XYZ file of C-alpha atoms in Angstrom:
526
model
C 84.702 75.156 81.448
C 84.066 78.135 83.936
C 81.322 79.771 83.131
C 82.092 83.100 84.052
C 84.015 86.036 85.066
C 83.266 88.851 87.144
C 84.527 91.613 89.507
C 86.863 93.640 88.637
C 85.763 97.993 88.951
C 84.498 100.446 86.853
C 83.849 104.269 86.325
C 80.833 106.077 85.531
C 81.318 107.256 81.364
C 81.230 110.860 83.652
C 84.619 109.949 85.351
C 87.937 110.810 83.846
C 90.100 108.261 83.119
C 92.827 106.828 81.361
C 92.913 104.027 78.851
C 96.412 101.908 78.898
C 97.112 99.390 75.793
C 99.190 96.481 77.581
C 102.227 95.750 75.363
C 103.233 92.840 77.882
C 105.709 95.128 80.401
C 105.967 93.664 84.014
C 105.184 97.234 84.626
C 101.780 97.241 83.229
C 99.313 97.611 85.971
C 102.864 99.482 87.667
C 101.493 101.998 85.737
C 97.952 101.717 86.044
C 97.906 102.231 90.230
C 100.691 105.659 89.494
C 97.524 106.658 87.776
C 95.049 105.721 90.427
C 96.837 107.467 92.961
C 96.141 110.319 90.761
C 93.387 110.869 91.665
C 92.300 108.890 87.985
C 91.364 106.326 87.127
C 92.934 104.445 85.099
C 92.222 100.943 82.846
C 94.383 98.954 81.167
C 92.819 97.065 77.690
C 95.179 94.751 75.882
C 96.676 95.666 72.427
C 94.200 93.775 71.052
C 90.952 95.497 71.961
C 89.380 97.197 68.801
C 88.907 100.250 68.378
C 84.623 100.135 69.879
C 86.009 99.256 72.812
C 88.191 102.179 73.559
C 85.905 104.960 72.134
C 82.921 103.079 74.185
C 85.818 103.365 77.636
C 85.992 107.114 76.328
C 89.223 108.171 77.876
C 90.258 111.379 77.721
C 94.480 110.098 77.553
C 95.974 106.260 76.415
C 99.399 105.401 77.469
C 101.230 102.996 75.774
C 102.969 100.089 77.897
C 106.613 98.948 76.995
C 106.723 95.307 76.469
C 109.555 91.999 76.409
C 109.328 92.181 72.627
C 111.021 94.313 69.943
C 109.522 96.111 67.444
C 111.979 95.342 64.278
C 110.731 91.868 64.588
C 107.462 90.527 61.697
C 105.085 89.634 64.044
C 105.380 92.316 66.617
C 102.593 93.526 68.930
C 100.746 96.457 66.513
C 97.277 97.685 68.197
C 94.225 96.569 66.748
C 92.313 100.028 66.313
C 94.225 102.942 65.483
C 96.084 105.209 68.137
C 95.467 108.611 66.228
C 91.925 107.955 65.719
C 90.941 108.499 68.875
C 92.313 111.833 69.256
C 93.884 111.831 72.195
C 96.803 112.713 74.221
C 99.281 109.788 73.117
C 101.906 108.721 75.989
C 104.079 105.550 74.510
C 106.462 104.174 77.369
C 109.587 102.023 76.010
C 107.993 99.855 73.931
C 105.383 102.107 72.705
C 107.236 104.849 72.364
C 109.415 102.996 70.074
C 105.849 101.830 68.319
C 104.356 105.520 67.945
C 107.972 105.890 66.406
C 107.500 103.554 63.570
C 104.168 103.317 62.986
C 104.039 107.569 62.354
C 107.817 107.030 60.146
C 109.936 106.757 62.125
C 112.944 104.515 62.680
C 113.752 101.692 65.615
C 117.263 99.347 65.509
C 118.775 97.151 68.145
C 120.559 99.192 71.029
C 124.260 98.403 70.441
C 125.046 99.119 74.216
C 121.306 98.066 75.975
C 120.462 100.145 79.306
C 119.147 97.938 81.671
C 118.593 99.537 85.136
C 120.033 103.299 85.888
C 120.066 106.183 83.421
C 120.984 109.841 83.913
C 119.304 110.991 80.261
C 119.637 114.942 79.480
C 116.867 117.012 78.106
C 117.554 118.593 75.797
C 114.342 121.148 74.519
C 111.328 122.287 76.563
C 108.454 120.370 76.455
C 105.504 120.260 79.300
C 106.024 116.802 80.063
C 109.715 117.987 82.209
C 109.297 120.290 84.135
C 113.070 120.918 83.312
C 113.492 123.248 80.495
C 116.487 122.308 78.175
C 120.832 121.314 79.577
C 118.302 119.926 82.679
C 119.311 115.535 83.606
C 117.060 112.941 85.296
C 118.119 109.906 86.778
C 115.829 107.415 85.191
C 115.197 103.883 85.259
C 115.599 102.493 81.702
C 114.474 98.452 80.230
C 115.183 97.823 76.519
C 117.868 96.422 73.984
C 116.082 98.330 71.007
C 116.151 102.186 70.476
C 115.009 105.032 68.097
C 117.311 106.280 66.398
C 115.421 109.109 63.449
C 111.884 111.061 64.891
C 109.077 110.774 62.745
C 107.335 113.659 61.314
C 106.149 116.383 63.571
C 108.256 115.173 66.302
C 110.768 117.000 68.131
C 113.912 114.558 70.246
C 113.815 116.186 73.944
C 116.229 113.882 76.090
C 118.466 111.860 75.439
C 121.249 109.295 77.132
C 124.623 107.859 76.230
C 122.941 104.353 75.146
C 119.832 105.735 73.418
C 120.070 109.809 71.585
C 116.290 109.743 71.624
C 115.216 108.826 75.707
C 112.777 110.837 75.133
C 110.165 112.739 71.843
C 107.419 114.996 71.629
C 104.898 116.039 68.767
C 103.587 119.258 71.265
C 101.092 119.636 69.044
C 99.038 116.244 68.867
C 99.581 115.964 72.007
C 101.700 113.112 71.732
C 104.892 111.544 73.240
C 107.451 108.576 73.644
C 109.811 107.473 76.729
C 112.151 105.103 76.581
C 112.535 105.308 80.670
C 109.819 103.873 82.912
C 108.563 106.820 84.956
C 106.429 104.587 86.242
C 108.777 103.160 88.602
C 110.569 104.329 91.930
C 113.821 104.403 90.529
C 112.740 107.340 87.997
C 113.585 110.428 90.127
C 109.847 112.662 89.231
C 107.890 110.002 88.068
C 105.087 110.546 89.271
C 105.506 114.376 88.364
C 106.222 113.513 84.784
C 102.803 111.242 84.708
C 100.808 113.978 85.852
C 101.862 116.182 83.826
C 100.720 114.397 81.286
C 97.653 113.303 82.705
C 95.946 116.267 84.133
C 98.135 119.109 82.838
C 98.027 117.870 78.940
C 95.392 115.526 78.951
C 93.087 117.663 81.038
C 91.658 114.811 83.574
C 90.947 115.698 86.877
C 91.578 113.568 90.708
C 88.040 111.724 90.721
C 88.994 108.338 91.353
C 88.124 107.832 95.488
C 88.717 103.993 96.867
C 86.480 104.973 99.298
C 83.775 105.346 96.392
C 83.978 101.641 94.771
C 82.536 100.422 98.105
C 79.404 100.997 96.619
C 79.746 100.449 92.950
C 81.021 97.095 94.434
C 77.888 96.409 96.509
C 76.212 97.176 93.059
C 77.542 95.501 90.962
C 77.842 92.528 92.983
C 73.437 92.178 94.007
C 73.380 92.784 90.193
C 76.292 89.594 88.765
C 74.535 87.129 91.587
C 71.136 88.164 91.720
C 69.576 85.494 94.564
C 72.277 82.400 94.041
C 74.202 81.489 96.695
C 78.279 81.911 96.588
C 81.305 79.716 98.406
C 84.602 82.089 99.006
C 87.334 80.227 99.581
C 88.979 82.225 103.224
C 92.635 82.263 103.532
C 92.461 85.127 106.599
C 95.116 87.162 104.242
C 94.316 90.702 103.489
C 92.873 89.887 99.872
C 89.929 86.952 101.270
C 89.283 88.996 104.049
C 88.200 92.406 102.219
C 86.362 89.834 99.707
C 84.452 87.894 101.914
C 83.693 91.577 104.254
C 82.530 93.497 100.494
C 80.819 89.885 99.464
C 78.878 89.626 102.948
C 77.879 93.119 102.936
C 76.442 92.794 99.404
C 74.967 89.528 99.999
C 74.716 88.154 103.574
C 74.130 84.951 104.007
C 73.891 83.933 100.899
C 77.463 83.514 101.327
C 79.633 80.767 102.447
C 83.413 81.033 103.702
C 85.230 77.754 103.788
C 88.385 77.670 105.129
C 90.760 74.916 103.969
C 93.176 73.908 107.473
C 96.240 72.986 104.875
C 98.650 72.473 106.738
C 100.601 75.123 104.778
C 99.741 77.907 106.698
C 101.403 80.203 109.289
C 101.201 78.653 112.465
C 97.737 80.392 114.600
C 95.921 80.904 111.545
C 93.001 78.511 111.039
C 91.723 80.376 115.329
C 92.704 84.170 113.858
C 90.540 83.278 110.967
C 87.746 82.008 113.461
C 87.678 84.687 115.703
C 87.697 87.648 113.371
C 85.032 86.083 110.988
C 82.342 83.387 112.842
C 83.011 84.967 115.385
C 83.942 88.710 115.365
C 82.145 89.152 112.101
C 78.993 86.642 112.259
C 79.747 85.275 108.492
C 78.908 81.029 107.732
C 82.373 79.597 107.876
C 82.866 75.936 107.429
C 86.699 74.893 108.259
C 87.632 71.724 106.466
C 90.303 69.734 107.914
C 92.471 68.102 105.195
C 96.630 69.024 105.553
C 96.870 65.707 104.827
C 94.969 65.303 101.708
C 97.074 68.104 100.371
C 100.651 66.575 101.577
C 99.836 63.106 100.161
C 99.563 65.006 96.477
C 102.513 66.777 97.522
C 104.378 63.778 97.241
C 107.730 63.995 95.285
C 106.188 67.432 93.171
C 109.563 69.510 93.682
C 108.437 72.551 90.592
C 106.943 75.819 92.288
C 104.394 75.354 89.205
C 103.368 72.806 89.447
C 102.674 72.944 93.520
C 100.628 75.918 92.841
C 98.370 73.637 89.353
C 98.200 70.456 92.661
C 96.833 72.887 95.117
C 94.577 74.928 93.428
C 92.997 71.693 91.574
C 92.715 70.905 94.925
C 91.397 73.739 96.598
C 88.846 73.684 93.445
C 87.448 70.392 93.793
C 87.286 71.154 97.857
C 85.599 74.377 97.008
C 82.763 72.366 94.594
C 82.188 68.882 96.683
C 81.226 71.369 99.907
C 79.337 74.158 97.312
C 76.966 70.885 96.345
C 76.650 70.118 100.138
C 75.820 73.672 100.901
C 73.321 73.244 98.275
C 72.236 75.190 94.758
C 75.953 77.645 94.696
C 76.418 78.856 91.341
C 79.382 81.182 92.074
C 83.118 81.028 94.043
C 84.365 83.987 94.497
C 87.808 84.766 95.222
C 90.508 88.005 96.426
C 91.945 88.241 93.251
C 93.867 91.594 92.632
C 95.597 93.135 90.579
C 99.172 91.841 91.052
C 97.947 88.289 91.450
C 97.018 89.275 87.972
C 100.244 90.785 86.574
C 102.455 87.548 86.744
C 99.996 85.408 85.672
C 100.513 85.416 81.697
C 98.901 82.520 81.047
C 95.268 84.323 82.550
C 94.401 85.145 78.832
C 97.102 89.150 79.112
C 98.201 89.721 75.655
C 102.311 89.584 75.058
C 103.406 89.616 77.960
C 105.794 86.161 79.499
C 104.806 83.726 82.315
C 106.570 84.866 85.601
C 104.490 82.815 87.310
C 101.068 81.327 87.547
C 98.814 82.254 90.444
C 96.491 79.508 92.417
C 93.532 82.477 92.338
C 94.096 83.227 88.213
C 96.144 80.920 86.619
C 95.497 77.538 87.970
C 92.222 77.309 87.253
C 91.199 73.608 85.872
C 88.885 73.257 82.835
C 86.328 70.701 84.433
C 85.321 73.535 87.016
C 81.570 74.407 86.859
C 81.972 77.563 89.196
C 81.022 80.976 87.894
C 84.001 83.036 89.606
C 82.845 86.810 91.782
C 86.283 88.504 91.878
C 84.923 92.066 92.865
C 88.762 92.925 93.466
C 90.426 91.918 90.195
C 90.774 95.576 88.964
C 92.016 97.002 92.831
C 96.094 97.438 93.722
C 96.524 96.217 97.632
C 96.804 100.026 99.406
C 93.342 100.375 97.254
C 91.995 96.769 99.209
C 94.020 97.931 102.675
C 91.407 101.333 102.030
C 88.415 99.411 101.453
C 88.665 96.696 104.623
C 89.476 99.577 106.798
C 86.463 101.356 105.410
C 84.633 98.328 106.326
C 85.687 97.824 109.915
C 88.172 95.103 109.094
C 91.425 95.179 112.165
C 94.488 96.348 111.567
C 96.028 93.456 112.377
C 94.547 91.535 109.517
C 94.993 94.644 107.225
C 98.615 95.586 108.185
C 99.665 91.380 107.485
C 102.504 91.464 104.976
C 101.620 89.229 101.829
C 101.274 85.284 102.205
C 100.898 82.965 98.906
C 97.874 81.561 97.945
C 99.612 77.592 98.190
C 101.257 78.816 101.747
C 104.851 77.622 102.857
C 104.236 74.700 100.017
C 106.357 76.792 97.918
C 108.548 78.407 100.538
C 109.694 75.047 101.149
C 112.283 74.740 98.484
C 111.620 71.010 96.627
C 109.562 68.540 98.149
C 106.914 69.530 101.037
C 107.226 67.187 103.737
C 105.634 67.360 107.218
C 108.969 68.029 108.984
C 109.791 70.871 107.550
C 106.451 72.602 107.933
C 106.460 72.077 111.044
C 109.712 73.533 111.542
C 109.266 76.485 108.707
C 106.098 77.893 110.654
C 108.223 78.088 114.192
C 111.367 80.252 112.286
C 108.325 82.095 110.657
C 106.609 83.206 113.640
C 109.966 84.022 116.022
C 111.390 86.030 112.805
C 107.555 88.349 112.429
C 107.654 88.122 116.130
C 111.250 89.807 116.179
C 110.232 92.283 113.577
C 107.266 93.830 115.431
C 109.056 93.485 119.305
C 111.755 95.494 117.402
C 109.433 97.864 115.538
C 110.512 96.662 111.690
C 107.765 94.936 110.903
C 105.863 98.379 109.663
C 109.789 99.585 108.255
C 109.548 96.775 105.774
C 106.551 95.612 102.197
C 107.152 91.682 103.081
C 109.238 89.234 106.050
C 109.013 85.483 106.419
C 111.585 82.387 105.920
C 112.163 79.777 103.210
C 113.131 75.979 104.681
C 116.652 74.821 101.897
C 115.670 71.360 101.359
C 119.887 70.911 102.956
C 121.316 69.572 105.849
C 124.038 71.330 107.678
C 126.516 70.226 110.489
C 126.200 72.172 113.607
C 127.561 71.304 117.042
C 125.217 71.703 120.537
C 126.537 70.988 123.555
C 128.704 68.022 123.783
C 127.339 66.800 119.774
C 127.659 67.482 116.442
C 123.936 67.293 114.595
C 122.928 68.271 111.492
C 120.043 70.095 111.413
C 118.298 71.871 108.506
C 118.623 75.816 106.928
C 115.561 78.521 107.012
C 116.866 81.600 104.860
C 115.282 85.134 106.194
C 113.323 86.794 104.018
C 112.919 90.723 103.597
C 112.002 93.056 101.715
C 111.402 97.559 101.394
C 109.351 98.239 98.346
C 105.916 100.620 97.976
C 105.047 98.401 94.276
C 106.150 94.877 94.692
C 107.592 95.464 91.116
C 111.170 96.556 92.070
C 111.946 95.375 96.325
C 115.447 95.843 98.007
C 116.062 93.662 100.756
C 116.015 95.304 103.938
C 118.504 96.817 105.422
C 118.593 95.090 108.897
C 121.106 95.700 111.267
C 123.102 92.997 112.062
C 122.527 93.336 115.923
C 118.640 92.500 115.327
C 119.596 89.466 112.681
C 122.495 87.511 115.301
C 119.222 88.067 117.803
C 116.505 86.134 115.401
C 118.839 83.704 113.955
C 120.083 82.740 117.935
C 116.145 82.601 118.974
C 115.433 80.406 115.657
C 118.496 78.056 115.908
C 118.158 77.675 120.546
C 114.000 77.406 119.909
C 113.579 75.237 116.882
C 115.748 71.889 117.053
C 116.093 70.592 113.633
C 117.271 74.043 112.131
C 120.757 74.620 111.934
C 122.385 76.896 110.169
C 120.385 80.642 109.670
C 121.023 82.850 106.252
C 119.881 86.367 105.450
C 118.904 87.486 102.114
C 120.203 90.694 100.289
C 119.215 90.015 96.715
C 116.948 93.067 95.762
C 114.409 92.559 92.696
C 115.176 92.450 89.920
C 116.990 90.339 89.309
C 115.238 87.676 91.827
C 112.077 87.632 92.280
C 110.537 88.455 96.805
C 109.570 84.691 97.364
C 111.918 82.164 95.817
C 109.769 80.210 94.014
């Protein structure tokens, strides 16, 4: 079993803080991010957290997240502690509101008209939570099947929508509020202002949280956790593992041994870039393991993306442990795990959540692993990680790179992973990214990549008919990666990228562009 798992951010007792009780919503981590964007530190606790744990955290206010369950069910998630006894303002969002209504004597029922997506609400009474008075309207994002139909004693209804007679409720005297909609998503107009009013105006929190202070705290924590023991880190070249490497190296120097596994599933030129940045520029102890053949052999016949992740994660751990033994008495495996990795990895232990996908950092580690885990970024969001990386001296060519999945191109080759498909995809993806940069679009989209489909399509080149692979180009716009819309790139630009790929990558005959948004689609195709 994993002997220990260390990492994450911890605020001082003097700092104003917000506790977020997680009922399993896919947006829970987004709530935490929004609070931190206000300059206020937040941490997430499972609904099973006891009163002592929450009291020790000393939160000035509490937010109850949404969740996939129904409060009307017998086995519905219930907080392990008495939320009212914490004597702090409380904001319930979606399931959190429904639980508050049920807990304090109101009534919740299954809605005849479920609301998913955009919904306009009408403010029916003034409240400290909204900047608009009665009669005002607000565009929100709903995602619920139940609704509150009778208010608990002491609460008043302050908003309604077409499907929810009580879309928001408030007990101003106790500082208890409920929202049927999600203020944390960008689709809710003034959602951040609603959260600011609760956290700062009602909860009394001051903006004392600054990512710049994370470095000193992290270095201290890493030194305390590791002591004089040796650490091995899997360096992929992506933002997360790169920043983790620099942070740990700053803390313990030569006790860190970085291992770059050339697994044959990486982007074009990845190996050379990693060596130039970390071995040559930063002077780190970097070990490169050529392992493409091993990974491709293990992936033969594997088509399910979850199985691909398990296979790749298992091989990574095996190689790290073997390398660790060759380096001497290495006790720690460091990883660049961040919050977005955890949110879609319910198998890592998030109470009440439903699995969307596992992540090789947090959901694919085998029980046989003996190394302790060091995850100094596990409590941070991508924007916070980038700010730390910039302060540590990491160049923009690394910091501004789009996200890349841990299993690499294995999950962007749909179906069985074969060497030919990987080589073609690598080149097509490189052309797409190069054209985005040349056209000034790269920094305007949050993530872009190519996907290889397991089908071939006819093409006519010269005087002959050929059958070649089909690739799909994917580019999305988002600021939180929880929701996203496809990037509206100019048709002429897409046509130019397609022409280059077909002309320069023999074996690809057709190029498509993905116009799906999230939800319902995910950003990756896996």
